[in-house]
Short mmCIF file of C-alpha atoms in Angstrom, two decimals:
data_model
loop_
_atom_site.label_atom_id
_atom_site.label_comp_id
_atom_site.label_asym_id
_atom_site.label_seq_id
_atom_site.Cartn_x
_atom_site.Cartn_y
_atom_site.Cartn_z
CA MET A 251 -23.79 -28.52 48.36
CA LYS A 252 -27.04 -28.96 46.47
CA SER A 253 -29.56 -26.13 46.17
CA LYS A 254 -33.26 -26.58 45.57
CA ILE A 255 -35.59 -24.43 43.53
CA ALA A 256 -39.33 -25.07 43.58
CA ILE A 257 -41.51 -23.09 41.19
CA THR A 258 -45.07 -23.94 40.29
CA VAL A 259 -46.08 -24.03 36.68
CA ALA A 260 -48.59 -21.29 37.29
CA ALA A 261 -45.83 -19.15 38.77
CA LEU A 262 -43.58 -19.78 35.76
CA VAL A 263 -46.26 -18.86 33.30
CA GLY A 264 -47.28 -15.79 35.17
CA ALA A 265 -43.73 -14.61 35.81
CA THR A 266 -41.92 -15.43 32.59
CA GLY A 267 -44.29 -16.86 30.04
CA ALA A 268 -41.51 -19.41 29.28
CA VAL A 269 -43.47 -22.59 30.04
CA ALA A 270 -45.96 -23.97 27.50
CA VAL A 271 -49.20 -25.28 29.07
CA ALA A 272 -52.27 -26.55 27.18
CA SER A 273 -55.13 -24.10 27.04
CA PRO A 274 -58.18 -25.42 28.96
CA ALA A 275 -60.39 -24.31 26.08
CA LEU A 276 -58.69 -26.85 23.83
CA ALA A 277 -58.60 -29.72 26.30
CA ASP A 278 -61.24 -32.41 26.14
CA ILE A 279 -60.42 -33.56 29.71
CA PRO A 280 -59.66 -31.39 32.74
CA ARG A 281 -56.02 -30.17 32.73
CA PRO A 282 -53.81 -31.96 35.24
CA LYS A 283 -51.96 -29.98 37.90
CA ILE A 284 -48.20 -29.67 37.16
CA ILE A 285 -45.62 -28.41 39.69
CA GLY A 286 -41.88 -28.31 39.03
CA SER A 287 -38.75 -27.81 41.12
CA SER A 288 -35.03 -28.32 40.62
CA VAL A 289 -31.89 -29.05 42.61
CA CYS A 290 -28.40 -27.95 41.46
CA ASP A 291 -25.33 -30.18 41.88
CA PRO A 292 -22.41 -27.73 41.40
CA ALA A 293 -19.80 -30.51 41.29
CA SER A 294 -21.33 -32.06 38.18
CA ALA A 295 -22.90 -28.83 36.86
CA THR A 296 -26.27 -30.56 36.53
CA HIS A 297 -29.78 -29.85 37.63
CA THR A 298 -32.13 -32.55 38.88
CA MET A 299 -35.56 -31.31 37.86
CA THR A 300 -38.61 -32.84 39.51
CA THR A 301 -42.10 -32.40 38.04
CA THR A 302 -45.20 -33.57 39.94
CA ILE A 303 -48.24 -34.34 37.77
CA THR A 304 -51.61 -34.68 39.54
CA ASN A 305 -54.81 -35.85 37.85
CA ALA A 306 -57.65 -33.31 37.88
CA THR A 307 -60.22 -36.15 37.92
CA GLU A 308 -60.87 -39.45 39.63
CA THR A 309 -60.53 -41.26 36.31
CA PRO A 310 -57.18 -43.00 35.75
CA LEU A 311 -55.58 -41.82 32.51
CA ALA A 312 -52.91 -43.65 30.51
CA VAL A 313 -49.83 -41.75 29.28
CA THR A 314 -49.67 -41.91 25.48
CA GLN A 315 -46.67 -39.66 24.70
CA VAL A 316 -43.59 -38.33 26.58
CA SER A 317 -40.84 -35.93 25.48
CA ALA A 318 -38.22 -33.59 26.94
CA SER A 319 -36.83 -30.36 25.52
CA PRO A 320 -34.17 -29.45 24.70
CA GLY A 321 -32.89 -32.87 23.83
CA ALA A 322 -29.17 -32.83 24.49
CA PRO A 323 -28.99 -31.04 27.86
CA VAL A 324 -31.50 -33.56 29.23
CA SER A 325 -29.48 -36.73 29.81
CA SER A 326 -32.24 -38.77 31.44
CA ILE A 327 -35.95 -38.75 32.30
CA SER A 328 -37.63 -41.16 34.70
CA GLY A 329 -40.96 -41.59 36.51
CA ILE A 330 -43.03 -41.39 33.38
CA ALA A 331 -43.19 -43.45 30.21
CA VAL A 332 -45.70 -44.33 27.54
CA GLY A 333 -48.18 -46.81 29.06
CA ASP A 334 -47.87 -45.48 32.61
CA VAL A 335 -51.13 -44.49 34.29
CA LEU A 336 -51.81 -41.13 35.89
CA PRO A 337 -53.76 -42.24 38.99
CA PRO A 338 -56.99 -40.65 40.23
CA ALA A 339 -56.43 -37.40 42.08
CA SER A 340 -57.23 -39.03 45.41
CA GLN A 341 -54.66 -41.80 44.92
CA GLY A 342 -51.45 -39.83 44.29
CA SER A 343 -49.39 -38.33 41.47
CA LEU A 344 -46.69 -39.14 38.96
CA VAL A 345 -43.32 -37.79 39.96
CA VAL A 346 -41.06 -37.20 36.92
CA THR A 347 -37.30 -36.69 37.30
CA MET A 348 -35.04 -35.17 34.63
CA THR A 349 -31.28 -34.68 34.74
CA VAL A 350 -30.40 -31.46 32.90
CA HIS A 351 -26.84 -30.37 32.02
CA SER A 352 -26.22 -26.72 32.87
CA TYR A 353 -24.63 -24.51 30.22
CA GLN A 354 -26.00 -21.02 30.80
CA ALA A 355 -28.14 -18.96 33.13
CA ASN A 356 -31.89 -18.90 32.39
CA GLN A 357 -31.63 -22.18 30.51
CA ALA A 358 -35.10 -23.58 29.79
CA ALA A 359 -35.97 -27.23 30.49
CA VAL A 360 -39.41 -28.55 29.60
CA MET A 361 -41.07 -31.97 29.81
CA SER A 362 -44.22 -32.67 27.78
CA PHE A 363 -46.80 -35.49 27.75
CA ARG A 364 -50.19 -36.59 26.45
CA LEU A 365 -52.92 -38.51 28.19
CA GLU A 366 -55.37 -41.12 26.96
CA GLY A 367 -58.42 -39.54 25.33
CA SER A 368 -56.75 -36.12 25.01
CA THR A 369 -55.70 -34.34 21.84
CA VAL A 370 -53.66 -31.76 23.77
CA THR A 371 -49.98 -31.92 24.78
CA TYR A 372 -49.37 -30.72 28.34
CA SER A 373 -46.00 -29.19 29.28
CA GLY A 374 -44.25 -28.14 32.42
CA GLY A 375 -40.83 -26.63 32.81
CA LEU A 376 -38.45 -24.25 34.51
CA LEU A 377 -35.93 -21.51 33.66
CA LEU A 378 -32.83 -22.86 35.34
CA PRO A 379 -30.00 -20.73 36.75
CA LEU A 380 -26.35 -21.48 36.00
CA CYS A 381 -25.24 -24.46 38.02
CA GLY A 382 -21.58 -24.77 39.09
CA GLU A 383 -18.88 -24.18 36.50
CA PRO A 384 -19.98 -26.20 33.48
CA VAL A 385 -17.49 -27.15 30.76
CA GLN A 386 -18.37 -25.06 27.70
CA PRO A 387 -17.97 -26.03 24.06
CA THR A 388 -15.02 -24.43 22.25
CA VAL A 389 -15.55 -22.50 19.03
CA ALA A 390 -12.89 -21.50 16.48
CA PHE A 391 -13.44 -19.24 13.47
CA ALA A 392 -11.24 -19.35 10.36
CA SER A 393 -11.62 -17.00 7.40
CA HIS A 394 -10.61 -18.17 3.95
CA CYS A 395 -10.67 -16.22 0.71
CA ASP A 396 -14.19 -17.31 -0.26
CA GLU A 397 -15.22 -19.53 2.65
CA PHE A 398 -15.92 -19.27 6.35
CA GLU A 399 -14.95 -22.17 8.60
CA ILE A 400 -16.37 -22.66 12.10
CA THR A 401 -15.14 -25.53 14.26
CA VAL A 402 -16.81 -26.66 17.50
CA ALA A 403 -15.74 -29.22 20.09
CA MET A 404 -16.66 -30.29 23.63
CA PRO A 405 -13.70 -30.81 25.98
CA ALA A 406 -13.51 -33.90 28.15
CA GLY A 407 -15.55 -33.46 31.30
CA GLY A 408 -18.36 -31.67 29.50
CA TYR A 409 -21.59 -32.99 28.14
CA ALA A 410 -22.82 -33.78 24.64
CA ALA A 411 -24.33 -30.73 22.99
CA PRO A 412 -26.16 -30.10 19.70
CA MET A 413 -24.58 -27.07 17.99
CA HIS A 414 -25.98 -24.95 15.21
CA ILE A 415 -25.29 -21.61 13.53
CA ASP A 416 -27.71 -18.96 12.40
CA TYR A 417 -26.43 -18.71 8.82
CA ALA A 418 -27.11 -20.41 5.50
CA ASN A 419 -29.29 -23.26 6.86
CA GLN A 420 -26.29 -25.18 8.14
CA PRO A 421 -26.98 -28.55 9.85
CA THR A 422 -26.90 -29.16 13.59
CA LEU A 423 -23.66 -30.82 14.76
CA VAL A 424 -23.53 -32.83 17.99
CA VAL A 425 -20.21 -32.64 19.82
CA GLU A 426 -19.31 -35.34 22.34
CA PRO A 427 -17.10 -34.80 25.41
CA GLY A 428 -13.48 -35.34 24.39
CA GLY A 429 -14.66 -36.36 20.92
CA ALA A 430 -13.64 -35.16 17.48
CA ALA A 431 -14.27 -31.55 16.56
CA LYS A 432 -17.04 -30.82 14.08
CA THR A 433 -16.76 -28.20 11.34
CA TRP A 434 -19.03 -26.06 9.22
CA ARG A 435 -17.36 -24.80 6.05
CA PHE A 436 -19.45 -22.84 3.61
CA ALA A 437 -19.18 -20.28 0.83
CA TRP A 438 -19.10 -16.73 2.05
CA ASN A 439 -20.70 -13.75 0.38
CA LYS A 440 -18.09 -11.33 1.73
CA VAL A 441 -20.69 -9.40 3.71
CA ASN A 442 -19.18 -8.67 7.09
CA VAL A 443 -22.08 -9.84 9.28
CA PRO A 444 -21.82 -11.63 12.63
CA VAL A 445 -22.49 -15.37 12.81
CA ASP A 446 -23.78 -16.75 16.12
CA VAL A 447 -22.95 -20.27 17.26
CA TRP A 448 -25.62 -21.83 19.51
CA ILE A 449 -26.16 -24.77 21.73
CA ALA A 450 -29.49 -25.85 20.28
CA GLY A 451 -32.31 -25.08 22.62
CA VAL A 452 -30.03 -23.27 25.07
CA GLY A 453 -28.52 -20.14 23.57
CA PRO A 454 -25.51 -18.57 21.79
CA VAL A 455 -22.00 -19.34 23.00
CA ALA A 456 -19.83 -17.44 20.51
CA THR A 457 -20.03 -14.90 17.68
CA GLY A 458 -17.58 -14.56 14.82
CA ARG A 459 -17.12 -12.49 11.68
CA TRP A 460 -15.52 -13.38 8.39
CA THR A 461 -12.46 -11.24 7.72
CA LYS A 462 -10.75 -11.27 4.37
CA PRO A 463 -7.24 -12.71 4.83
CA SER A 464 -4.42 -10.52 3.59
CA SER A 465 -3.18 -13.48 1.55
CA CYS A 466 -6.30 -13.20 -0.59
CA GLU A 467 -5.39 -9.72 -1.78
CA PRO A 468 -3.68 -9.76 -5.14
CA PRO A 469 0.00 -9.02 -4.66
CA PRO A 470 0.83 -5.42 -5.39
CA PRO A 471 2.51 -4.93 -8.72
CA PRO A 472 6.27 -4.66 -8.42
CA PRO A 473 7.50 -1.10 -8.51
CA PRO A 474 8.78 -0.05 -11.91
CA ALA A 475 12.48 -0.68 -12.32
CA SER A 476 14.65 2.40 -12.16
CA LEU A 477 16.66 3.07 -15.30
CA GLY A 478 18.79 5.70 -13.61
CA VAL A 479 18.86 9.37 -12.73
CA PHE A 480 19.52 11.80 -15.57
CA ASN A 481 19.73 15.47 -16.46
CA LEU A 482 18.04 16.59 -19.67
CA PHE A 483 19.91 19.22 -21.70
CA SER A 484 17.99 20.98 -24.45
CA LEU A 485 19.66 21.60 -27.82
CA ALA A 486 17.05 24.30 -28.49
CA ASN A 487 18.89 26.76 -26.25
CA PHE A 488 21.66 24.73 -24.59
CA ARG A 489 20.03 24.83 -21.19
CA TYR A 490 19.14 22.16 -18.66
CA VAL A 491 15.50 21.22 -18.28
CA ILE A 492 14.25 22.20 -14.84
CA THR A 493 10.96 22.55 -12.99
CA ALA A 494 9.42 26.00 -13.07
CA ALA A 495 8.14 27.44 -9.81
CA SER A 496 4.47 26.79 -10.56
CA GLY A 497 1.92 26.46 -13.29
CA PRO A 498 -1.88 26.28 -13.51
CA ASN A 499 -3.43 24.99 -10.29
CA ASN A 500 -0.05 25.41 -8.61
CA GLN A 501 1.39 22.42 -10.43
CA GLY A 502 5.03 22.68 -11.45
CA LEU A 503 5.70 23.09 -15.17
CA VAL A 504 8.67 21.65 -17.02
CA ASP A 505 10.87 24.41 -18.33
CA SER A 506 14.15 24.91 -20.16
CA VAL A 507 16.42 27.22 -18.21
CA ARG A 508 16.54 30.55 -20.01
CA ALA A 509 19.39 32.13 -18.06
CA ILE A 510 22.35 30.53 -16.37
CA GLU A 511 22.84 31.72 -12.84
CA ILE A 512 25.92 31.15 -10.77
CA ALA A 513 24.56 27.81 -9.60
CA PRO A 514 24.86 24.24 -10.86
CA GLU A 515 21.41 23.88 -12.45
CA ALA A 516 22.20 20.36 -13.58
CA LYS A 517 22.47 19.23 -9.98
CA GLU A 518 18.97 20.56 -9.31
CA ALA A 519 17.40 19.06 -12.43
CA ASP A 520 17.82 15.35 -11.81
CA PHE A 521 14.99 13.19 -13.08
CA GLU A 522 14.64 9.47 -12.44
CA PHE A 523 13.62 7.32 -15.41
CA PHE A 524 11.55 4.17 -14.79
CA ASP A 525 10.64 1.23 -16.97
CA ALA A 526 6.92 1.72 -17.68
CA GLY A 527 6.65 -1.43 -19.81
CA GLY A 528 6.22 -1.85 -23.54
CA GLY A 529 9.44 0.03 -24.21
CA ASP A 530 8.13 3.17 -22.50
CA VAL A 531 9.56 5.13 -19.61
CA ALA A 532 8.04 7.21 -16.83
CA ILE A 533 9.96 10.20 -15.52
CA LYS A 534 9.84 11.25 -11.87
CA GLN A 535 11.21 14.18 -9.95
CA ARG A 536 13.46 12.85 -7.22
CA ALA A 537 12.66 15.88 -5.10
CA ASN A 538 8.97 15.02 -4.61
CA SER A 539 8.16 11.81 -6.56
CA SER A 540 5.70 13.50 -8.95
CA ARG A 541 5.63 12.22 -12.54
CA LEU A 542 6.02 14.03 -15.84
CA THR A 543 2.56 14.24 -17.39
CA VAL A 544 1.05 15.25 -20.72
CA VAL A 545 -2.30 17.01 -20.27
CA ASN A 546 -2.96 17.88 -23.90
CA GLU A 547 -1.19 19.48 -26.86
CA THR A 548 -2.03 23.03 -25.82
CA THR A 549 -1.01 22.67 -22.17
CA ALA A 550 2.58 22.62 -21.00
CA LEU A 551 3.97 19.43 -19.48
CA ARG A 552 3.49 19.34 -15.75
CA TRP A 553 4.20 17.18 -12.71
CA THR A 554 1.35 15.20 -11.18
CA TRP A 555 0.97 12.65 -8.41
CA THR A 556 -0.72 9.36 -9.36
CA ASP A 557 -0.69 5.90 -7.80
CA ALA A 558 -0.43 4.14 -11.16
CA ILE A 559 1.42 5.05 -14.33
CA THR A 560 -1.07 6.02 -17.05
CA ASP A 561 -0.50 6.69 -20.75
CA ALA A 562 -0.27 10.38 -19.88
CA GLN A 563 2.95 9.56 -18.00
CA ARG A 564 4.44 7.19 -20.58
CA PHE A 565 7.13 8.28 -23.05
CA GLN A 566 9.18 6.50 -25.67
CA VAL A 567 12.86 7.48 -25.72
CA ILE A 568 13.94 7.91 -29.33
CA GLY A 569 17.69 7.76 -29.99
CA ASN A 570 18.79 10.19 -32.71
CA SER A 571 21.76 9.72 -35.02
CA ASP A 572 23.67 12.62 -33.43
CA GLY A 573 23.60 10.97 -30.00
CA THR A 574 20.72 13.04 -28.66
CA VAL A 575 17.35 11.67 -27.58
CA SER A 576 13.76 12.74 -28.13
CA LEU A 577 10.68 11.95 -26.05
CA ARG A 578 7.45 10.83 -27.73
CA SER A 579 4.28 10.88 -25.65
CA ARG A 580 2.30 7.65 -25.50
CA VAL A 581 -0.98 9.46 -24.95
CA ASN A 582 -0.92 11.46 -28.21
CA GLY A 583 2.09 10.21 -30.18
CA LYS A 584 3.64 13.70 -30.29
CA TYR A 585 7.22 14.71 -29.50
CA VAL A 586 8.21 16.85 -26.53
CA THR A 587 9.53 20.24 -27.64
CA ALA A 588 11.29 23.14 -25.91
CA GLU A 589 8.71 25.60 -27.19
CA LYS A 590 9.95 28.80 -28.80
CA ALA A 591 13.56 27.55 -28.59
CA GLY A 592 13.22 27.23 -24.84
CA ALA A 593 11.61 30.61 -24.24
CA GLN A 594 8.44 28.76 -23.15
CA PRO A 595 7.88 25.56 -21.15
CA LEU A 596 7.93 22.09 -22.66
CA PHE A 597 4.94 20.83 -24.64
CA ALA A 598 4.17 17.48 -26.31
CA ASN A 599 2.82 18.77 -29.61
CA ARG A 600 5.29 18.09 -32.43
CA ALA A 601 4.79 15.54 -35.21
CA ALA A 602 8.49 15.42 -36.17
CA ILE A 603 11.91 15.84 -34.59
CA GLY A 604 13.85 19.06 -35.06
CA PRO A 605 16.42 20.91 -32.91
CA TRP A 606 13.78 21.95 -30.38
CA GLU A 607 12.84 18.29 -29.86
CA LYS A 608 16.39 17.08 -29.16
CA PHE A 609 17.91 16.61 -25.74
CA ASN A 610 21.13 15.27 -24.37
CA ARG A 611 20.48 12.85 -21.53
CA TYR A 612 23.33 12.83 -19.05
CA ALA A 613 23.75 10.58 -16.04
CA ASP A 614 23.40 12.53 -12.81
CA ASN A 615 26.25 15.02 -12.34
CA THR A 616 28.03 14.02 -15.56
CA GLY A 617 26.68 16.66 -17.93
CA PRO A 618 28.49 19.80 -19.08
CA GLY A 619 28.50 23.07 -17.20
CA PRO A 620 29.98 26.54 -17.46
CA ILE A 621 33.28 27.77 -16.03
CA HIS A 622 32.98 31.11 -14.27
CA ALA A 623 36.06 33.30 -13.75
CA GLY A 624 36.10 35.01 -10.38
CA VAL A 625 38.35 37.84 -11.44
CA ASN A 626 35.84 39.40 -13.86
CA SER A 627 32.61 37.38 -13.29
CA MET A 628 32.63 36.21 -16.89
CA PHE A 629 32.18 32.76 -18.37
CA VAL A 630 34.95 30.93 -20.18
CA THR A 631 34.26 30.30 -23.87
CA ALA A 632 35.80 28.03 -26.49
CA GLU A 633 36.22 30.94 -28.86
CA LYS A 634 35.14 30.47 -32.46
CA ALA A 635 33.60 27.09 -31.65
CA GLY A 636 36.97 25.90 -30.35
CA ALA A 637 39.10 27.19 -33.23
CA GLN A 638 40.62 29.83 -30.96
CA PRO A 639 41.91 29.66 -27.34
CA LEU A 640 39.70 29.70 -24.25
CA ILE A 641 38.99 33.16 -22.84
CA ALA A 642 36.78 34.38 -19.97
CA ASN A 643 34.76 37.12 -21.67
CA ARG A 644 31.14 35.94 -21.96
CA GLY A 645 28.29 37.35 -19.91
CA VAL A 646 25.80 34.63 -20.89
CA VAL A 647 26.14 30.93 -21.53
CA GLY A 648 25.61 29.19 -24.84
CA GLN A 649 26.99 26.10 -26.53
CA TRP A 650 30.58 27.47 -26.63
CA GLU A 651 30.56 28.01 -22.85
CA TYR A 652 29.82 24.42 -21.79
CA PHE A 653 32.53 21.98 -20.71
CA THR A 654 32.30 18.47 -19.34
CA VAL A 655 34.63 17.65 -16.44
CA GLU A 656 35.88 14.06 -16.80
CA ASP A 657 37.35 12.44 -13.71
CA LEU A 658 40.73 10.84 -14.45
CA GLY A 659 41.39 9.70 -10.89
CA ASN A 660 43.87 10.91 -8.26
CA GLY A 661 42.30 14.35 -8.32
CA ASN A 662 43.00 14.82 -12.03
CA VAL A 663 40.42 15.86 -14.61
CA ALA A 664 40.08 16.55 -18.31
CA LEU A 665 37.87 19.25 -19.83
CA LYS A 666 35.84 18.51 -22.97
CA SER A 667 34.18 21.32 -24.91
CA LEU A 668 30.52 20.80 -25.77
CA VAL A 669 30.75 22.78 -28.99
CA ASN A 670 33.22 20.49 -30.76
CA GLY A 671 33.65 17.48 -28.48
CA LYS A 672 37.41 18.16 -28.18
CA TYR A 673 39.59 18.16 -25.04
CA VAL A 674 41.21 21.31 -23.67
CA THR A 675 45.00 21.20 -23.90
CA ALA A 676 47.79 23.27 -22.38
CA GLU A 677 49.24 23.97 -25.80
CA LYS A 678 53.00 23.60 -26.28
CA ALA A 679 53.32 22.06 -22.80
CA GLY A 680 51.78 25.20 -21.32
CA ALA A 681 53.82 27.71 -23.23
CA GLN A 682 50.74 28.73 -25.23
CA PRO A 683 47.10 29.38 -24.17
CA LEU A 684 44.56 26.65 -23.50
CA ILE A 685 42.57 25.54 -26.54
CA ALA A 686 39.93 22.82 -27.09
CA ASN A 687 41.34 20.89 -30.06
CA ARG A 688 42.51 17.46 -28.87
CA ALA A 689 40.75 14.16 -29.61
CA VAL A 690 42.37 12.19 -26.77
CA VAL A 691 43.72 12.89 -23.29
CA GLY A 692 47.46 12.98 -22.65
CA PRO A 693 49.69 14.86 -20.18
CA TRP A 694 48.95 18.20 -21.86
CA GLU A 695 45.19 17.57 -21.40
CA THR A 696 45.42 16.55 -17.74
CA PHE A 697 44.75 19.03 -14.93
CA LYS A 698 44.57 18.65 -11.15
CA LEU A 699 41.34 20.08 -9.78
CA ILE A 700 42.04 22.04 -6.59
CA THR A 701 39.35 23.29 -4.22
CA ASN A 702 40.36 26.49 -2.45
CA ALA A 703 39.46 27.53 1.09
CA ASP A 704 36.87 30.01 -0.20
CA GLY A 705 35.06 27.30 -2.21
CA THR A 706 36.45 28.34 -5.57
CA GLN A 707 38.44 25.97 -7.76
CA SER A 708 41.74 26.13 -9.58
CA LEU A 709 43.36 24.05 -12.32
CA GLN A 710 46.99 22.93 -12.26
CA ALA A 711 48.41 21.63 -15.55
CA GLN A 712 50.10 18.27 -15.16
CA ILE A 713 52.54 18.96 -17.95
CA ASN A 714 54.32 21.88 -16.22
CA GLY A 715 52.84 22.07 -12.71
CA LYS A 716 51.58 25.61 -13.38
CA TYR A 717 48.17 27.03 -12.52
CA VAL A 718 45.68 28.15 -15.16
CA THR A 719 45.08 31.89 -15.09
CA ALA A 720 42.59 34.26 -16.72
CA GLU A 721 45.39 36.34 -18.10
CA SER A 722 45.22 40.12 -17.69
CA ALA A 723 42.13 39.75 -15.48
CA GLY A 724 40.35 37.93 -18.30
CA LYS A 725 41.27 40.24 -21.13
CA LYS A 726 43.59 37.61 -22.58
CA ALA A 727 43.25 33.87 -23.15
CA LEU A 728 43.58 31.32 -20.37
CA ILE A 729 47.10 29.96 -19.98
CA ALA A 730 48.81 27.60 -17.51
CA ASN A 731 51.80 29.72 -16.39
CA ARG A 732 51.29 30.71 -12.74
CA THR A 733 53.24 29.31 -9.80
CA ALA A 734 50.70 30.40 -7.16
CA ILE A 735 46.95 30.88 -6.84
CA GLY A 736 45.60 34.41 -6.77
CA PRO A 737 42.32 36.03 -7.88
CA TRP A 738 43.07 35.42 -11.59
CA GLU A 739 43.50 31.67 -10.94
CA LYS A 740 40.16 31.13 -9.18
CA PHE A 741 37.11 29.74 -10.99
CA ALA A 742 33.71 28.19 -10.33
CA ILE A 743 33.60 25.02 -12.42
CA TYR A 744 30.11 23.56 -12.85
CA GLY A 745 30.73 20.75 -15.31
#
């Protein structure tokens, strides 16, 4: 069903101001009377706009110029052409018909003309409502790293439309129904501003924004490769390096344990080493992922959280001739020291390597530990640096009181003394006390490690099947001569 709208030019001007009409003060002939109306055809989504032009005089006037605006939505104009004559007012009018494609509500359509002897262009037009369900142009936005791409097309069944964008003086592109898509592609300044796509002379149909594609971001650097988890054991005081409770600004300091408690400190002091490039390492606490950091030479080493590894977190691992390692700070070239023989936290302030700057680096849970006798709460020692038998009579732990537990498989272990690097043996096939004086492991140096119901541990010598005891409640040397486990045969073994 077709609908008709009739609006006089005077009404349009007064109501909307959208129609351009020549000012009488500029006209050198009386202004003609212009009245417009339109009829909507919903099936084709087009308006038929009729404009009646009536001469204001009785003098015939030739038409010298005709135009319609906007260009593309107007598919045809008839009833007026250059050379036609506008008859005298008493003899009729020119009736002009325009077919206008509908795209949007309040779409302006204007026809303009000039008359012989006039220097003024007269116009008449209407603001047209949406007609039917017009086929709209499609718009696609594509963001590239440094360019913005906008593609427009008109599906079959639509009408040709001139398209333009309000950015960077891009040209107008005319899309034909069912025809090839047209594309603007232009450099983008990375300012996230909206870009409107218009049907020229009609109005905007889409708005898009450039968004930086994730593929344009530089790939994140690969995480540093882990070199393993280690415990650091200071030769300054034969203690494991641990993290102190807190330091300045509540940041944990790096400390050498000053007193062994009945707890496996080595299991709590595991640090992960990472390849920091250039032969350097970075050291991280596994407990909270903070990194070992040098602040300056007068401030103790501390743990800090940073996204990237800086020189303050880079260390060179120096291998010493005695099998120990030292850490040299990249930020100041100084060696890490267990200050005051471990009585103070670690600093990076030494120009040369001495005992305080040497550490054993053990893979996680492979370093030495003390052996604690339950019967008298004393630590087992390799007496006289291993020259005399093992005895449980020490109240504090030093180099003589550390033993490494080596797994031999099938529940069997060997014990190696830290002080001399020798294995503990059940001397004379167990007939004599245990002593750390063997270079290799044989049956006399093999013990089965037994975990008791109360969490303590016992050692059974392979050579005679007897249990190791702290003889005379620890007053005498350890010896493997017991057939059952009692209080004297129970230990806490931390190696």
